[in-house]
Coordinates of C-alpha atoms and ligand atoms in Angstrom, one line a residue:
X1 CA -20.5 0.5 -9.2
X2 CA -17.4 2.3 -7.8
X3 CA -14.2 0.6 -8.5
X4 CA -11.9 3.8 -8.8
X5 CA -9.9 3.1 -5.6
X6 CA -10.2 1.5 -2.2
X7 CA -10.2 5.0 -0.8
X8 CA -13.6 5.9 -2.4
X9 CA -15.9 3.9 0.0
X10 CA -17.4 4.7 3.6
X11 CA -15.9 4.3 6.9
X12 CA -17.0 1.4 9.0
X13 CA -19.5 2.5 11.9
X14 CA -16.9 0.9 14.4
X15 CA -14.4 3.5 13.4
X16 CA -16.8 6.5 13.9
X17 CA -18.0 5.0 17.3
X18 CA -14.3 4.9 18.4
X19 CA -14.0 8.7 17.3
X20 CA -17.0 9.6 19.3
X21 CA -15.8 7.6 22.4
X22 CA -12.5 9.2 22.1
X23 CA -14.4 12.6 21.9
X24 CA -14.9 13.2 25.6
X25 CA -12.8 15.1 28.0
X26 CA -9.2 16.1 27.6
X27 CA -6.0 14.3 26.3
X28 CA -2.5 15.3 26.0
X29 CA -1.4 16.2 22.3
X30 CA 1.2 15.2 20.1
X31 CA 1.0 11.3 20.5
X32 CA 1.1 11.4 24.4
X33 CA -2.5 10.4 24.4
X34 CA -3.5 7.2 26.1
X35 CA -5.1 5.7 23.2
X36 CA -1.6 5.9 21.3
X37 CA 0.1 4.1 24.2
X38 CA -2.4 1.3 23.5
X39 CA -2.0 1.5 19.7
X40 CA 1.9 0.9 20.3
X41 CA 1.2 -2.0 22.5
X42 CA -1.3 -3.5 20.3
X43 CA 0.8 -3.3 17.2
X44 CA 3.9 -4.7 19.0
X45 CA 1.8 -7.6 20.1
X46 CA 0.2 -8.3 16.6
X47 CA 3.6 -8.0 15.1
X48 CA 5.1 -10.1 17.7
X49 CA 7.7 -7.4 18.1
X50 CA 8.1 -5.9 21.8
X51 CA 10.6 -3.4 20.9
X52 CA 9.1 -1.9 17.7
X53 CA 8.8 1.9 17.3
X54 CA 5.1 3.0 16.1
X55 CA 4.1 6.2 14.7
X56 CA 0.9 7.6 13.3
X57 CA 0.6 9.9 10.1
X58 CA -2.3 10.8 8.0
X59 CA -1.5 9.7 4.5
X60 CA 0.6 7.1 2.9
X61 CA 2.9 9.4 1.1
X62 CA 4.0 10.9 4.5
X63 CA 4.3 7.2 5.9
X64 CA 6.7 6.2 3.1
X65 CA 8.6 9.4 2.4
X66 CA 9.4 10.0 6.2
X67 CA 10.1 6.1 6.6
X68 CA 12.5 6.4 3.8
X69 CA 14.1 9.4 4.7
X70 CA 14.8 7.9 8.1
X71 CA 16.7 5.2 6.5
X72 CA 18.7 7.0 4.0
X73 CA 21.1 9.8 3.4
X74 CA 20.6 12.6 1.0
X75 CA 23.6 11.3 -1.1
X76 CA 21.9 7.6 -1.3
X77 CA 19.6 6.3 -3.6
X78 CA 16.4 4.2 -2.9
X79 CA 15.7 0.9 -5.0
X80 CA 12.2 0.5 -6.1
X81 CA 10.2 -0.8 -9.1
X82 CA 9.1 1.4 -12.1
X83 CA 5.6 1.2 -11.1
X84 CA 6.3 1.9 -7.1
X85 CA 3.9 4.4 -5.6
X86 CA 7.0 6.2 -4.2
X87 CA 8.0 6.7 -7.7
X88 CA 4.8 7.5 -9.6
X89 CA 2.4 8.8 -7.3
X90 CA 4.1 10.9 -4.5
X91 CA 5.3 14.0 -6.4
X92 CA 8.7 13.4 -5.2
X93 CA 8.1 13.3 -1.8
X94 CA 10.6 10.7 -0.8
X95 CA 13.3 12.8 -2.8
X96 CA 12.1 15.8 -0.9
X97 CA 12.0 14.4 2.6
X98 CA 15.2 12.7 2.3
X99 CA 16.8 16.0 1.3
X100 CA 17.8 14.8 -2.1
X101 CA 18.3 11.1 -2.3
X102 CA 17.4 9.7 -5.6
X103 CA 15.4 6.5 -6.7
X104 CA 16.9 3.9 -8.8
X105 CA 14.4 1.5 -10.7
X106 CA 14.7 -2.0 -10.6
X107 CA 12.8 -3.8 -13.4
X108 CA 10.7 -6.8 -12.9
X109 CA 10.6 -10.2 -14.6
X110 CA 10.3 -9.6 -18.6
X111 CA 7.0 -8.2 -19.4
X112 CA 6.1 -7.5 -15.8
X113 CA 7.1 -4.3 -13.9
X114 CA 5.0 -5.0 -10.6
X115 CA 7.4 -6.9 -8.5
X116 CA 11.3 -7.0 -8.6
X117 CA 13.3 -10.2 -8.9
X118 CA 16.3 -10.9 -6.6
X119 CA 18.5 -11.4 -9.7
X120 CA 17.4 -7.9 -11.0
X121 CA 17.8 -6.4 -7.5
X122 CA 21.2 -7.8 -7.2
X123 CA 22.4 -6.6 -10.6
X124 CA 20.9 -3.1 -10.2
X125 CA 22.4 -2.5 -6.5
X126 CA 25.7 -3.8 -7.9
X127 CA 25.7 -1.2 -10.7
X128 CA 25.4 1.6 -8.3
X129 CA 28.1 2.9 -6.1
X130 CA 30.8 2.1 -8.7
X131 CA 31.5 5.9 -9.3
X132 CA 33.1 6.6 -6.0
X133 CA 32.3 10.2 -4.8
X134 CA 30.6 11.0 -7.9
X135 CA 27.9 8.9 -7.8
X136 CA 24.8 8.0 -5.5
X137 CA 25.8 5.7 -2.8
X138 CA 23.4 2.5 -2.1
X139 CA 20.4 3.3 0.2
X140 CA 17.3 1.3 1.2
X141 CA 15.2 -1.0 -0.9
X142 CA 11.5 -0.5 -1.0
X143 CA 9.0 -3.3 -1.9
X144 CA 5.2 -2.6 -2.2
X145 CA 2.9 -5.4 -0.8
X146 CA 0.2 -5.7 -2.3
X147 CA 2.1 -4.3 -5.5
X148 CA 0.7 -1.5 -7.6
X149 CA -0.5 -4.1 -10.1
X150 CA -2.3 -6.1 -7.5
X151 CA -0.1 -8.9 -7.2
X152 CA 1.5 -10.3 -4.2
X153 CA 5.2 -11.1 -3.3
X154 CA 5.1 -14.7 -1.6
X155 CA 7.2 -15.1 1.6
X156 CA 9.8 -16.9 -0.2
X157 CA 10.0 -14.1 -2.8
X158 CA 10.3 -11.5 0.0
X159 CA 12.9 -13.6 1.8
X160 CA 15.1 -13.6 -1.4
X161 CA 14.9 -10.1 -1.7
X162 CA 15.8 -9.4 1.7
X163 CA 18.6 -11.8 1.3
X164 CA 20.0 -9.7 -1.4
X165 CA 19.5 -6.5 0.7
X166 CA 21.3 -8.0 3.4
X167 CA 24.4 -8.9 1.2
X168 CA 24.6 -5.2 0.5
X169 CA 24.0 -4.4 3.9
X170 CA 21.0 -2.2 3.1
X171 CA 17.8 -1.7 5.0
X172 CA 14.5 -3.0 3.4
X173 CA 11.2 -1.1 3.6
X174 CA 7.7 -2.3 2.9
X175 CA 5.0 0.0 1.3
X176 CA 2.1 -1.6 3.0
X177 CA -0.8 0.5 1.7
X178 CA -2.5 -2.6 1.4
X179 CA -0.8 -4.7 4.0
X180 CA -3.8 -6.4 5.5
X181 CA -5.1 -7.5 1.8
X182 CA -1.8 -9.0 1.4
X183 CA -1.5 -10.6 4.6
X184 CA -4.9 -12.4 4.5
X185 CA -4.4 -13.5 0.9
X186 CA -1.2 -15.0 2.1
X187 CA -2.9 -16.4 5.3
X188 CA 0.4 -15.4 7.2
X189 CA 0.8 -13.6 10.2
X190 CA 2.0 -9.7 10.2
X191 CA 5.3 -11.0 11.6
X192 CA 5.7 -13.7 8.7
X193 CA 5.4 -10.9 6.1
X194 CA 7.7 -8.6 7.7
X195 CA 10.6 -8.9 10.2
X196 CA 10.9 -12.7 10.0
X197 CA 11.6 -12.2 6.3
X198 CA 14.0 -9.4 7.0
X199 CA 11.8 -6.3 6.6
X200 CA 13.1 -3.3 8.7
X201 CA 10.2 -0.9 8.5
X202 CA 6.8 -0.9 7.2
X203 CA 4.1 1.6 6.3
X204 CA 1.1 0.1 7.6
X205 CA -1.9 1.2 5.8
X206 CA -5.2 2.1 7.3
X207 CA -7.0 4.3 5.0
X208 CA -7.6 2.1 1.9
X209 CA -8.9 -0.5 4.3
X210 CA -11.5 1.3 6.3
X211 CA -10.0 4.3 8.1
X212 CA -10.8 7.9 7.7
X213 CA -6.9 8.9 7.2
X214 CA -4.3 7.0 9.3
X215 CA -1.3 5.0 8.3
X216 CA 1.2 3.6 10.8
X217 CA 5.1 3.7 10.3
X218 CA 6.8 0.7 12.1
X219 CA 10.3 0.2 12.9
X220 CA 11.3 -3.0 14.0
X221 CA 14.7 -1.4 15.5
X222 CA 13.7 1.3 17.7
X223 CA 17.1 3.1 17.2
X224 CA 15.2 5.0 14.3
X225 CA 12.6 6.3 16.7
X226 CA 14.0 9.6 17.7
X227 CA 15.1 10.5 14.4
X228 CA 11.7 9.7 12.9
X229 CA 9.9 11.9 15.5
X230 CA 12.1 14.7 14.6
X231 CA 11.5 14.1 10.9
X232 CA 7.7 13.9 11.2
X233 CA 7.4 17.2 13.2
X234 CA 9.8 19.0 10.9
X235 CA 7.8 17.7 8.1
X236 CA 4.5 19.1 9.4
X237 CA 3.1 15.5 10.1
X238 CA 3.1 15.6 13.7
X239 CA -0.7 16.0 14.8
X240 CA -1.5 18.1 17.7
X241 CA -5.0 16.7 18.5
X242 CA -3.4 13.2 17.9
X243 CA -6.1 11.3 20.0
X244 CA -8.2 11.1 16.8
X245 CA -5.5 9.4 14.8
X246 CA -4.9 6.8 17.5
X247 CA -8.6 6.1 18.0
X248 CA -8.9 5.1 14.4
X249 CA -6.1 2.8 14.5
X250 CA -7.2 1.4 17.9
X251 CA -10.7 0.6 16.3
X252 CA -9.0 -0.8 13.1
X253 CA -6.8 -3.2 15.4
X254 CA -9.9 -4.1 17.6
X255 CA -12.0 -7.3 17.0
X256 CA -9.8 -7.9 14.0
X257 CA -11.7 -5.2 11.8
X258 CA -8.4 -4.6 9.8
X259 CA -8.4 -8.4 8.7
X260 CA -12.1 -8.7 8.2
X261 CA -12.2 -5.6 6.0
X262 CA -9.4 -7.1 4.0
X263 CA -11.1 -10.2 3.7
X264 CA -14.3 -8.7 2.6
X265 CA -12.3 -6.5 -0.1
X266 CA -10.3 -9.4 -1.5
X267 CA -13.7 -11.7 -1.8
X268 CA -15.3 -8.8 -3.5
X269 CA -12.6 -8.5 -5.8
X270 CA -12.6 -12.4 -6.5
X271 CA -16.3 -12.2 -7.3
X272 CA -15.6 -9.5 -9.9
X273 CA -12.8 -11.4 -11.4
X274 CA -14.8 -14.6 -11.7
X275 CA -17.6 -12.6 -13.5
X276 CA -15.0 -10.6 -15.7
X277 CA -13.3 -14.0 -16.6
X278 CA -16.7 -15.2 -17.8
X279 CA -16.7 -12.4 -20.4
X280 CA -13.5 -13.4 -21.5
X281 CA -11.9 -10.0 -20.8
X282 CA -8.2 -10.4 -20.8
X283 CA -6.3 -9.8 -17.5
X284 CA -3.1 -8.0 -17.6
X285 CA -2.1 -9.3 -14.1
X286 CA -3.2 -12.1 -12.2
X287 CA -5.4 -10.6 -9.4
X288 CA -4.5 -11.8 -6.0
X289 CA -5.9 -9.2 -3.7
X290 CA -8.4 -6.4 -4.3
X291 CA -7.1 -4.8 -7.6
X292 CA -8.0 -6.3 -11.2
X293 CA -6.4 -5.0 -14.5
X294 CA -8.3 -6.1 -17.2
X295 CA -9.1 -5.0 -20.8
X296 CA -12.6 -4.3 -22.4
X297 CA -13.7 -2.7 -25.8
X298 CA -14.2 1.0 -25.8
X299 CA -17.8 0.5 -26.3
X300 CA -18.2 -1.4 -23.2
X301 CA -16.3 1.1 -21.3
X302 CA -18.7 3.9 -22.7
X303 CA -21.9 1.8 -21.7
X304 CA -20.4 1.3 -18.2
X305 CA -19.6 5.0 -17.7
X306 CA -22.9 6.1 -19.2
X307 CA -24.4 3.7 -16.6
X308 CA -22.6 5.4 -13.8
X309 CA -19.8 3.0 -13.2
X310 CA -16.4 4.7 -11.8
X311 CA -13.1 3.4 -12.6
X312 CA -10.0 4.3 -13.9
X313 CA -8.9 3.5 -17.6
X314 CA -5.4 2.4 -17.8
X315 CA -3.5 2.6 -21.2
X316 CA -5.6 4.6 -23.4
X317 CA -8.3 7.2 -24.1
X318 CA -12.0 6.6 -24.3
X319 CA -12.1 8.0 -27.8
X320 CA -11.2 5.9 -30.6
X321 CA -12.1 2.6 -32.4
X322 CA -15.1 1.4 -30.2
X323 CA -14.2 -2.3 -30.7
X324 CA -10.5 -1.7 -29.6
X325 CA -9.7 -3.2 -26.2
X326 CA -8.4 -0.9 -23.6
X327 CA -7.2 -1.8 -20.1
X328 CA -8.7 -0.6 -16.8
X329 CA -8.1 -0.7 -13.4
X330 CA -10.9 -1.8 -11.0
X331 CA -10.6 -1.9 -7.3
X332 CA -12.8 -3.3 -4.9
X333 CA -13.1 -2.1 -1.1
X334 CA -14.6 -3.9 1.9
X335 CA -18.0 -2.1 1.3
X336 CA -19.0 -2.7 -2.2
X337 CA -22.1 -4.9 -2.4
X338 CA -22.3 -8.0 -4.7
X339 CA -25.4 -6.5 -6.2
X340 CA -23.4 -3.5 -7.4
X341 CA -20.9 -6.0 -8.9
X342 CA -23.7 -8.1 -10.5
X343 CA -25.1 -4.7 -12.1
X344 CA -21.9 -4.0 -13.4
X345 CA -21.2 -7.5 -14.9
X346 CA -24.7 -7.5 -16.5
X347 CA -23.8 -4.2 -18.3
X348 CA -20.6 -5.8 -19.6
X349 CA -22.6 -8.9 -21.1
X350 CA -25.5 -6.7 -22.4
X351 CA -25.9 -7.3 -26.1
X352 CA -24.9 -4.4 -28.1
Ligands
PLP1 C1 -2.6 4.7 -1.9 C2 -1.2 4.0 -1.8 C3 -0.4 4.9 -0.9 C4 -0.6 6.2 0.0 O1 -1.2 7.2 -0.7 P1 -1.9 8.5 0.0 O2 -2.7 9.0 -1.0 O3 -0.6 9.5 0.2 O4 -2.4 8.0 1.3 C5 1.1 4.2 -0.8 N1 1.5 3.3 -1.5 C6 0.5 2.5 -2.4 C7 0.9 1.4 -3.1 C8 -0.7 3.1 -2.6 O5 -1.5 2.5 -3.6

């Protein structure tokens, strides 16, 4: 009953097989391996972007921080939501890698901080760069798809945000740690969700959806390629035995493994959500991909933890009034079994 994160589960056998197959003979290092040429070709094809520059790194934080640092100057500011991973969960890596660019927070719709609105984005951007040489200059906008609260920007919403970034002539970055989960939920193509709506660069997640540890950074304009190369090396993220990163990403993109895993994770989450709704647990956000934020009484949390369930409480400690509701985050990956979800739901509905 493991709902702590989608990085907690196993790796599908196809990925390990691909690694074993890559593990023969010799290959050039630092991205000059034959598998990387295939990865680039495959990503260009999948994204319908024949010019795209493609790079692999091992963590999402490196992908975001290096991509954003390539899109901005140290005296600029990056626009993101208050709940953005780049703001809350990367230990200031974007600020560090960009050499001191700051983050400016864009509020969401009233009561919701998961997604930015075009109105708030426009107002927030307009307010920056009004102090001449004394203040931060406007820099890239970064959106997270799936959002950190398990919600998804529709293509129309992305288009509207991109229109605002273009008004100010700023680049648009997408943190796609859960890119595939969003894409299959929207039933669109990779191109639909990125360059066709005006996204300039993507952190294309692999780890949360079944890889050992690989994310791709994709720039639709190859003019950023050399700068990114240099920043990745300088930042210590250019892998010497690179073929093992390439082999993972290639397995991910072969036979639709990346889509299939995302469909499974989203289906598992929908099944859990359906069960939770039957228990009348209040939802904090409408789950649209593979994450649920819902509240349960402390006594129920205690029973679940005692039975070995793993997940994170979101807005309060376990100690306190046992009847009081405390929100929690439940994440489903591709591998969790329905039986484990059933066992979990049975524990929730079990009479006191
Ligand atoms: C997990 C995650 C990342 C990447 O995190 P790493 O731990 O650095 O791999 C980036 N963005 C979001 C929204 C995430 O959930």
